[in-house]
Amino acid sequence: MTSDVDTPIYLDHHATTPVDEKVVEEMTPYFTESYGNPASEDHIFGAKAKQAVNQARERVSEAINCREEEIIFTSGATESDNLAIRGAADYADDNDKGSHIITAVTEHEAVLEVCEDLETDGFDVTYLPVDENGKVDPADIQDAIRDETILISIMAANNEIGTIAPIKEIGEVAKENEVFFHTDAVQALGYLPIDVEEMGIDLMSISAHKIYGPKGVGALYVRRRNPKVKLNPLLHGGGHERGWRSGTLNVPAIVGFGKAVQMADQKLEERSQHVDELTSYMWDRLNDELDDVVLNGHPEDRIPNNLNISFTGVENKALVKNLQPDIAVSAGSACTTGTVEASHVLQAITDDEEVWHHAIRFGLGKDNTREEIEYATDEVIKIVNRLRNLTF
Ligand SMILES: *Cc1c(COP(=O)(O)O)cnc(C)c1O
């Protein structure tokens, strides 16, 4: 293949993203120069660190339209999901507020596994189905609500198939019924404008490494008024983050996260348009030049960087392997890769086992070029044809 495209080409941005140079630049001084502990407020080292954390908190809160004291920094969205759900459940349990939670079958493992764990502790969880496009119906949420319901947890955009949930409508249902609403917005951040006031969100999980920030840092937004959300902490100790998350703050990571969120917010349109052009190009060509391809997820209401496609007759593991070493894609979600089990998300949208086992997730990013996507599309078409000729 004669091509001046640099390989390998990274098309797995739902799993993680590179750290933006500007983010690295802002983080660097906080490792070696301004290395103080923000809790040590009596001297200049601590004060500088504290100031940096405050700025990051301001940037995150500006991007999602909340107040600074409503942001709790965590080790990432897994912890944020755990803190939101386990924290709300334990508080409700301690105060006899109820023991029922509503979520959906297509949620991330960080939500589903916490819910399953809560079931073993006597909580009752409703796992709502989704339609063939991966959407939860707000009417189903309304119907599932009972007197004992304490929390609704529905992700803003799905990490496998990209489907966007009707967040605002769900927020309205939650408000009408006085139930807290948590959303895992990891994949939506940077592509969908998020306004926790307008969308009626009470708790929201976000992560830095999906938006060109460092790994191991994220946040949980916790509404402090109308209504005031109450949580039990997961980590007990020195009472950092208003007692909700003890542990010395990871200052460089938090600084990087703040910068990454600010950039994701400021460049939302530009980045969305760029990946949208690339995914549209890729899908149009795959659909035109290959028979029997299925786009999984919603045809329109999807985050613009996602294409989840089943190539009928081609095992996804074989396709991923044959795309090596030039093109990095995922068969299903990164968390289930390596196991033979079909994705729980694909199982929720269809009974067609071919779709489950022949699905590839392309996750594009801001730095992918048109040339890269042309090359990747050529390769996918070539290899799908080759593998189909072997098996037919
Ligand atoms: C990646 C991801 C997570 C986990 O985030 P971490 O910061 O890696 O813990 C949670 N939810 C969704 C939807 C994700 O895509």
CSV table of N, CA, C and O in Angstrom, one decimal, residues 14 158-163 279 295-296 302-308 361-364:
chain,number,residue,atom,x,y,z
A,14,HIS,N,-13.3,6.2,22.4
A,14,HIS,CA,-14.3,6.0,23.5
A,14,HIS,C,-13.6,5.3,24.6
A,14,HIS,O,-14.0,5.3,25.8
A,158,ASN,N,-24.3,6.7,25.0
A,158,ASN,CA,-23.7,5.4,25.2
A,158,ASN,C,-22.3,5.2,24.7
A,158,ASN,O,-22.0,5.6,23.5
A,159,ASN,N,-21.5,4.6,25.4
A,159,ASN,CA,-20.1,4.4,25.1
A,159,ASN,C,-19.8,3.4,24.0
A,159,ASN,O,-18.7,3.3,23.4
A,160,GLU,N,-20.8,2.5,23.7
A,160,GLU,CA,-20.6,1.5,22.6
A,160,GLU,C,-21.3,1.9,21.3
A,160,GLU,O,-20.7,1.9,20.3
A,161,ILE,N,-22.5,2.3,21.4
A,161,ILE,CA,-23.3,2.6,20.2
A,161,ILE,C,-23.6,4.1,20.0
A,161,ILE,O,-24.2,4.5,19.0
A,162,GLY,N,-23.2,4.9,20.9
A,162,GLY,CA,-23.3,6.4,20.8
A,162,GLY,C,-24.6,7.0,20.9
A,162,GLY,O,-24.8,8.2,20.8
A,163,THR,N,-25.7,6.2,21.2
A,163,THR,CA,-27.0,6.7,21.3
A,163,THR,C,-27.1,7.8,22.4
A,163,THR,O,-26.7,7.6,23.5
A,279,THR,N,-17.1,10.8,10.3
A,279,THR,CA,-17.9,9.6,10.4
A,279,THR,C,-18.9,9.5,9.3
A,279,THR,O,-19.3,8.4,8.9
A,295,LEU,N,-25.7,-0.2,10.8
A,295,LEU,CA,-25.3,0.8,11.8
A,295,LEU,C,-26.1,0.6,13.1
A,295,LEU,O,-27.3,0.7,13.1
A,296,ASN,N,-25.3,0.2,14.1
A,296,ASN,CA,-26.0,0.0,15.4
A,296,ASN,C,-26.1,1.3,16.2
A,296,ASN,O,-25.2,2.2,16.1
A,302,ARG,N,-27.1,10.5,17.9
A,302,ARG,CA,-25.9,9.8,18.3
A,302,ARG,C,-24.7,10.8,18.4
A,302,ARG,O,-24.7,11.8,17.7
A,303,ILE,N,-23.8,10.5,19.3
A,303,ILE,CA,-22.6,11.4,19.4
A,303,ILE,C,-21.9,11.3,18.0
A,303,ILE,O,-21.8,10.2,17.4
A,304,PRO,N,-21.3,12.4,17.6
A,304,PRO,CA,-20.8,12.5,16.2
A,304,PRO,C,-19.5,11.7,15.9
A,304,PRO,O,-19.2,11.5,14.8
A,305,ASN,N,-18.8,11.3,17.0
A,305,ASN,CA,-17.6,10.6,16.8
A,305,ASN,C,-17.7,9.1,16.8
A,305,ASN,O,-16.7,8.4,16.6
A,306,ASN,N,-18.9,8.6,16.9
A,306,ASN,CA,-19.2,7.1,17.1
A,306,ASN,C,-19.8,6.5,15.8
A,306,ASN,O,-20.7,7.0,15.2
A,307,LEU,N,-19.2,5.4,15.4
A,307,LEU,CA,-19.8,4.5,14.4
A,307,LEU,C,-19.7,3.1,15.0
A,307,LEU,O,-18.6,2.6,15.2
A,308,ASN,N,-20.8,2.4,15.2
A,308,ASN,CA,-20.8,1.1,15.6
A,308,ASN,C,-21.5,0.3,14.5
A,308,ASN,O,-22.6,0.4,14.3
A,361,ARG,N,-16.6,-1.1,16.9
A,361,ARG,CA,-16.8,0.3,17.3
A,361,ARG,C,-15.7,1.1,16.8
A,361,ARG,O,-14.5,0.9,17.2
A,362,PHE,N,-16.0,2.1,16.0
A,362,PHE,CA,-15.0,3.1,15.6
A,362,PHE,C,-15.3,4.4,16.4
A,362,PHE,O,-16.4,4.9,16.4
A,363,GLY,N,-14.3,4.8,17.1
A,363,GLY,CA,-14.4,6.0,17.9
A,363,GLY,C,-13.4,7.0,17.4
A,363,GLY,O,-12.2,6.9,17.6
A,364,LEU,N,-13.9,8.0,16.7
A,364,LEU,CA,-13.0,9.0,16.1
A,364,LEU,C,-12.7,10.2,17.1
A,364,LEU,O,-13.4,10.3,18.1
